[in-house]
Coordinates of C-alpha atoms in Angstrom, one line a residue:
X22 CA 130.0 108.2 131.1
X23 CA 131.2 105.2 130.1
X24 CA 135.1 105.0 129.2
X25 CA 136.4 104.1 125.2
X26 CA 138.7 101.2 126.5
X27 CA 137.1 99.6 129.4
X28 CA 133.4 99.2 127.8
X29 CA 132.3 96.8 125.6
X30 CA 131.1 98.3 121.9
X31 CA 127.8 97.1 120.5
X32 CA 126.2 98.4 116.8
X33 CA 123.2 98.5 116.5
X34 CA 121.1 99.7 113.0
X35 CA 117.4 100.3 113.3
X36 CA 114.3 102.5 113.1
X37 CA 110.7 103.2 114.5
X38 CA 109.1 99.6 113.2
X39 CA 112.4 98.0 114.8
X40 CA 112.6 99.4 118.0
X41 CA 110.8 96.8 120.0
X42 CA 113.3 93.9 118.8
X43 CA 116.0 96.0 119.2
X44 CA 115.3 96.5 123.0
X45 CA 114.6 92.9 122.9
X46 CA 117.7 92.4 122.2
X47 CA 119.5 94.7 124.6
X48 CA 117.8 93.2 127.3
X49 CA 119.1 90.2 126.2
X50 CA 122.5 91.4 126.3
X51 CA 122.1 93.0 129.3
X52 CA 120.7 90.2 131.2
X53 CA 123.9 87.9 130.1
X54 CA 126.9 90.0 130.7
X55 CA 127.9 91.9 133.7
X56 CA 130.6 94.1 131.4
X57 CA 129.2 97.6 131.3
X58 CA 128.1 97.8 127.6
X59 CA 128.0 101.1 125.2
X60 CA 125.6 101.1 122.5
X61 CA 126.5 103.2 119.6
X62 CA 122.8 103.0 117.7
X63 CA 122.5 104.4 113.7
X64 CA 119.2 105.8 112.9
X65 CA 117.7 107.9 110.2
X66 CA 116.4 111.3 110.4
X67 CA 113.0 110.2 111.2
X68 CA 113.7 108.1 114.4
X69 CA 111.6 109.0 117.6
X70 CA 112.4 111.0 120.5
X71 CA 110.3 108.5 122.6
X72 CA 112.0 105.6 120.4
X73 CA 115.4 106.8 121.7
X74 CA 114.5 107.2 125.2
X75 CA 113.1 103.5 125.3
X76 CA 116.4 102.1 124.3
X77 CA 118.4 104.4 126.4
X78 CA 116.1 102.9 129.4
X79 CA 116.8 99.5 128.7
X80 CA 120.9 100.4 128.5
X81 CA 120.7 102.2 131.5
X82 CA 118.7 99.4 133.6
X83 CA 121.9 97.4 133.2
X84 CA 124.4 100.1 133.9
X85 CA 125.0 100.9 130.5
X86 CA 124.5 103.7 128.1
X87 CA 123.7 104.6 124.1
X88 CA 124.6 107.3 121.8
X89 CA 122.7 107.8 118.8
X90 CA 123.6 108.3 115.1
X91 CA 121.6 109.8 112.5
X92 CA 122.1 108.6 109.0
X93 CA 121.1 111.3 106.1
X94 CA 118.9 110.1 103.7
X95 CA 121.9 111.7 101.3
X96 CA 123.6 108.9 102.5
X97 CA 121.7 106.1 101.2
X98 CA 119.6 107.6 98.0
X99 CA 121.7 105.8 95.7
X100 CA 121.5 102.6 97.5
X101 CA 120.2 99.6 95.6
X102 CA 117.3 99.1 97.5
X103 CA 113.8 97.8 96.9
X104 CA 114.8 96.2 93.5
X105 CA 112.4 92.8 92.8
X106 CA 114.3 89.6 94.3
X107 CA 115.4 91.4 97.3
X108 CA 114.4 90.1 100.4
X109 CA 111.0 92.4 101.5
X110 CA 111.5 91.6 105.2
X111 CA 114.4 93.8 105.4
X112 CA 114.8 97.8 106.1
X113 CA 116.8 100.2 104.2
X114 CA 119.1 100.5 108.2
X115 CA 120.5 97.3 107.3
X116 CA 123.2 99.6 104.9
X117 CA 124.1 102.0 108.3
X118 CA 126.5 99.2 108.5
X119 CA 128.7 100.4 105.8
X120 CA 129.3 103.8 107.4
X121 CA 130.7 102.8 110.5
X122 CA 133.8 103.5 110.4
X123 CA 133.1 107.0 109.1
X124 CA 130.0 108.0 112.1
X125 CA 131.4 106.7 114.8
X126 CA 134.2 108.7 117.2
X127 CA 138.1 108.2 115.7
X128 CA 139.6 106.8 119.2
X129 CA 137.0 103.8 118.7
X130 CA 139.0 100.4 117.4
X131 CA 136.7 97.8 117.4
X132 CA 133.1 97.6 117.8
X133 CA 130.4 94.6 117.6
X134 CA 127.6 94.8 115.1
X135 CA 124.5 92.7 115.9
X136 CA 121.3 92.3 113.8
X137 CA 118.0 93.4 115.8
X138 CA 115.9 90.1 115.3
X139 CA 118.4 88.1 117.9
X140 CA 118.8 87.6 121.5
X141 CA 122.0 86.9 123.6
X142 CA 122.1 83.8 125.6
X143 CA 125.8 83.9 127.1
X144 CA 128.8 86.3 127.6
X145 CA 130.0 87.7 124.6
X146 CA 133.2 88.5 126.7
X147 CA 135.0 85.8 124.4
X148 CA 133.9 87.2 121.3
X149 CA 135.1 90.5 122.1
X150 CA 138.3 89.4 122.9
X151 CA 138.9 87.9 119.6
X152 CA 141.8 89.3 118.1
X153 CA 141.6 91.2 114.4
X154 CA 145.3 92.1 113.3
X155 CA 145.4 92.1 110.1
X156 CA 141.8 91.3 109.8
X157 CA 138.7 93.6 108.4
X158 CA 135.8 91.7 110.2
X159 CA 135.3 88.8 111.8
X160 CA 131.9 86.7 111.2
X161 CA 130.2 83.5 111.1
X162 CA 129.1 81.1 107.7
X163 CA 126.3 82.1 106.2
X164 CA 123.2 79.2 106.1
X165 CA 123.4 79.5 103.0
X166 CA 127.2 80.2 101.9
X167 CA 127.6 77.8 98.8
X168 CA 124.7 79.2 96.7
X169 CA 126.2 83.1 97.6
X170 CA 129.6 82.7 97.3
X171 CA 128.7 81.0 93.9
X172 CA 126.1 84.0 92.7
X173 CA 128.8 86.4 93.7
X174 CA 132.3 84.7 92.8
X175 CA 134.1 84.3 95.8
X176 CA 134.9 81.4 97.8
X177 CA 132.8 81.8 100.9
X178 CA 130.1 83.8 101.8
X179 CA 128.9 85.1 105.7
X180 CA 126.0 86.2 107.2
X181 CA 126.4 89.8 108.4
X182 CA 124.3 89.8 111.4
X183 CA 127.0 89.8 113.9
X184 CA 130.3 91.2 112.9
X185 CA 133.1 92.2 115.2
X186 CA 134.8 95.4 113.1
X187 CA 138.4 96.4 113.0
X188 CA 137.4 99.8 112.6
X189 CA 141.0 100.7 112.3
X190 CA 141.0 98.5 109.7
X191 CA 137.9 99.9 107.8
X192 CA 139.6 103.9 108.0
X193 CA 143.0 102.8 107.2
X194 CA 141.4 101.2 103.8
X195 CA 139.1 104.0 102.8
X196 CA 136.5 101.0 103.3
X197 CA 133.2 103.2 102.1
X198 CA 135.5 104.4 99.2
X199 CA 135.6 100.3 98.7
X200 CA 132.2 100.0 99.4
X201 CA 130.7 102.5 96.4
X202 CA 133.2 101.4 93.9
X203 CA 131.9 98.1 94.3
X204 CA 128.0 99.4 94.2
X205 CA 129.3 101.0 91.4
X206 CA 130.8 98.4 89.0
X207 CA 128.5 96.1 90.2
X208 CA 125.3 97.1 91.8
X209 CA 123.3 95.3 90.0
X210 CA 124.4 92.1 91.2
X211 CA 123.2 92.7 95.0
X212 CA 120.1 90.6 96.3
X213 CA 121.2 90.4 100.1
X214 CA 121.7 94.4 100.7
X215 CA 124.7 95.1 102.1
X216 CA 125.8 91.8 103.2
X217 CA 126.7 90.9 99.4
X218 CA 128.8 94.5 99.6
X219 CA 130.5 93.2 102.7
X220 CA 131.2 90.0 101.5
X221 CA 133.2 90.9 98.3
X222 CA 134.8 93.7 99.3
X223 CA 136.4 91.9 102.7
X224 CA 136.3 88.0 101.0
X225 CA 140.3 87.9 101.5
X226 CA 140.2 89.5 105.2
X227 CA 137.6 88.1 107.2
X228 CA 138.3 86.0 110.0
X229 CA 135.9 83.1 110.6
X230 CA 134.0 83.0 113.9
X231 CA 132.2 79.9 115.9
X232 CA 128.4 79.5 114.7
X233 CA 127.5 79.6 118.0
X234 CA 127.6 83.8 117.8
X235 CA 125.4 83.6 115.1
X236 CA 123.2 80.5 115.2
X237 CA 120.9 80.7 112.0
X238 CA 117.4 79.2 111.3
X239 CA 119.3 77.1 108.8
X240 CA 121.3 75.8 111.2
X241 CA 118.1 73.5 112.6
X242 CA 117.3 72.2 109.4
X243 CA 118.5 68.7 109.0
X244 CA 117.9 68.5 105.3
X245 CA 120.5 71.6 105.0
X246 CA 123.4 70.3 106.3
X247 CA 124.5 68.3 103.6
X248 CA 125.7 71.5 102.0
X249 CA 128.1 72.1 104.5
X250 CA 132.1 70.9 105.2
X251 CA 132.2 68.0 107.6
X252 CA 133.8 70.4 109.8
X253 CA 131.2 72.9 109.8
X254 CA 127.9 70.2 110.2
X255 CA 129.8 69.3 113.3
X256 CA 129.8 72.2 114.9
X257 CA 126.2 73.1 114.2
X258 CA 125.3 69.7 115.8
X259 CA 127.5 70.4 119.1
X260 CA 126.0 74.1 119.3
X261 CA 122.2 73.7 118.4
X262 CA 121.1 73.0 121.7
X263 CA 123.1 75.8 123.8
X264 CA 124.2 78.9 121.4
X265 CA 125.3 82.2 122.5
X266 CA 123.6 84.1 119.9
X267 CA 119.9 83.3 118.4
X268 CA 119.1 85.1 114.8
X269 CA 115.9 84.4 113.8
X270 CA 116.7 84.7 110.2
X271 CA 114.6 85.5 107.5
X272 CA 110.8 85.4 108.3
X273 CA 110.3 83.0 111.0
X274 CA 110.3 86.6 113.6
X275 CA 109.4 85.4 117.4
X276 CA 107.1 88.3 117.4
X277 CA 104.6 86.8 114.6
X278 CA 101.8 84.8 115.4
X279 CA 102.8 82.2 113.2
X280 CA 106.2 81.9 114.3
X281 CA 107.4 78.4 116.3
X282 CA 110.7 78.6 116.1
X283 CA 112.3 76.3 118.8
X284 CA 113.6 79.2 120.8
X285 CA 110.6 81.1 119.9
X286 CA 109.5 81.2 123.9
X287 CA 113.1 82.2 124.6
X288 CA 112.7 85.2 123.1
X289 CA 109.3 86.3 124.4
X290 CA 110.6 85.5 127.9
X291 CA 113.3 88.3 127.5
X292 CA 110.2 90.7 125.9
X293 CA 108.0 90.2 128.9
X294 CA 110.7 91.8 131.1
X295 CA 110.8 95.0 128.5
X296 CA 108.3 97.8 128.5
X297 CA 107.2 96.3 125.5
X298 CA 106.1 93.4 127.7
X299 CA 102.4 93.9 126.3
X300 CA 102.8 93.9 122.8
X301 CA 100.6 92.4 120.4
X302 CA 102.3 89.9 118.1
X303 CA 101.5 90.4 115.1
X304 CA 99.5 88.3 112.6
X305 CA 100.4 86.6 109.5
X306 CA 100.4 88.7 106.5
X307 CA 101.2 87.3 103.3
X308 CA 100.2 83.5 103.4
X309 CA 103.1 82.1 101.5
X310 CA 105.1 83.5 104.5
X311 CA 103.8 81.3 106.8
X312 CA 104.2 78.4 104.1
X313 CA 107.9 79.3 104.1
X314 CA 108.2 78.6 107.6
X315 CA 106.2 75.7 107.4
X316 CA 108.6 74.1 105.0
X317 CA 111.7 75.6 105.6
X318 CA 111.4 74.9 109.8
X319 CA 109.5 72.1 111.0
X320 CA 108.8 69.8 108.5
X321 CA 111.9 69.0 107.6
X322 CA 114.4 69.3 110.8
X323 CA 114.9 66.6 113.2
X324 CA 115.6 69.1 116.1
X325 CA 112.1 70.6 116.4
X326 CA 110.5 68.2 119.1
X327 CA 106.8 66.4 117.7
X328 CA 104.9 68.9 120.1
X329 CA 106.1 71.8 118.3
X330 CA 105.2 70.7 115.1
X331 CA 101.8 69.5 116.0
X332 CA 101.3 73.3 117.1
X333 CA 102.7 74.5 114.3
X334 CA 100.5 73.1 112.1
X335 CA 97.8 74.1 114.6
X336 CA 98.7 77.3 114.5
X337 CA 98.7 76.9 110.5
X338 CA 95.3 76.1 110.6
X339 CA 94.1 79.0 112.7
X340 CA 96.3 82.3 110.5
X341 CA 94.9 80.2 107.1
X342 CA 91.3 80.4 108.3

């Protein structure tokens, strides 16, 4: 068994439709970073035995290990989930990330939450050593921070798919007593699940990481930047061609037919080497998705070479016929 202080601490939320990104993901990881690396991996009560053991195989193949958490669906009837406007491509395991500091074992400081639709392309040996006195989370800008810190009143707004997590933090501040008071008064304000919870109820304690841990779609689209500080477009334009972390935000998924997301091969690459190496990616299914990656990826970035988007629209053709 792994030790509490000389293991890296990795989050993971998901369920049985997720599994096969998530493991994605951890071979990702493991590929990228020698540090022995627990998993501590929040499920609901429906989660597969088979589902559990495929994970725990892919921990294990790089020395690593996972403990599972099961999340009662008493815990998350009352969540505002499903309402019209939310986004349709997420799962009710998205809000396991507001219980962490309450499942997971009391001698455990700090973990790392990552979102399953990403890979790891570097160490995240620097990110973990961040320092987080006096700090609730630490995370990266949101792609699209103006327009959600402005729906929500706060000054800036991040994107929850990687968080590292003073957990010491969260318990000394009752944070899921913070977190229903908030769902509470204001529930029916929240469009982005529990990334708008986060995001008010930490907006004065949340250190700002590099984009390069959480490298959006947005981030490729040229006619985006202009919403960001000079600072920030800087930095997206030094880390777009070599990020540590890859989200594939939204609906542009690398395990859709229809997606061509520039590091859309990257991520099949790490698949192949999974037992999920033979899976069938899936088709298109409503066809204004695949409009909104049309428009929203590649035919308005400058990054995307003029191959890609000749088989993007290629592979338009084919899903719309």
């Amino acid at each position: 068994m792994l030790s509490i202080s000389s293991s890296m601490h990795i989050v993971l939320c998901t369920d049985n439709r997720y599994v096969m990104p998530t493991g994605v993901l951890m071979q990702s990881i493991g590929q990228n970073n020698p540090a022995s690396v627990h998993y501590h991996i929040l499920v609901d009560e429906d989660f597969a035995s088979d589902s559990r053991e495929a994970l725990a195989d892919v921990a294990r193949k790089f020395g690593g290990e996972c403990s599972f958490y099961v999340i009662s669906r008493s815990f998350t009837a009352d969540l505002p989930f499903g309402k019209d406007g939310m986004p349709a491509h997420v799962s009710l395991a998205t809000y396991y990330r507001l219980f962490l500091a309450d499942v997971l074992p009391p001698d455990l400081h700090k973990v790392l939450y990552l979102d399953g639709d990403m890979i790891v392309r570097h160490s995240l040996q620097p990110l973990w050593d961040e320092p987080l006195d006096g700090y609730a989370i630490a995370a990266v800008p949101d792609m699209s921070a103006p327009n959600n810190a402005k729906r929500l009143g706060i000054n800036d707004y991040f994107n929850a798919g990687t968080l590292l997590v003073n957990l010491d933090y969260w318990r000394e501040h009752r944070s899921l007593d913070l977190f229903g008071d908030f769902l509470r008064m204001r529930g029916n304000e929240v469009v982005l699940h529990d990334q708008d919870v986060l995001n008010v109820v930490f907006a004065n304690v949340v250190k700002r990481l590099p984009v390069t841990y959480n490298f959006q779609n947005g981030f490729i689209l040229s006619h985006t930047h202009k919403q960001y500080n000079p600072s920030l477009q800087s930095e997206i334009d030094v880390c777009k061609t070599d990020p540590t972390i890859i989200h594939y935000t939204v609906y542009c998924k690398p395990w859709n037919i229809a997606c061509f997301h520039p590091y859309r091969d990257e991520w099949r690459k790490y698949q192949r080497q999974t037992q999920w190496k033979d899976f069938r990616y899936e088709e298109p299914k409503p066809l204004k998705l695949i409009h909104y990656v049309r428009n929203w990826l590649f035919r308005h970035t400058s990054y995307v070479p003029m191959y890609d988007r000749m088989e993007y629209e290629k592979g338009l053709i084919l899903a719309e016929n």
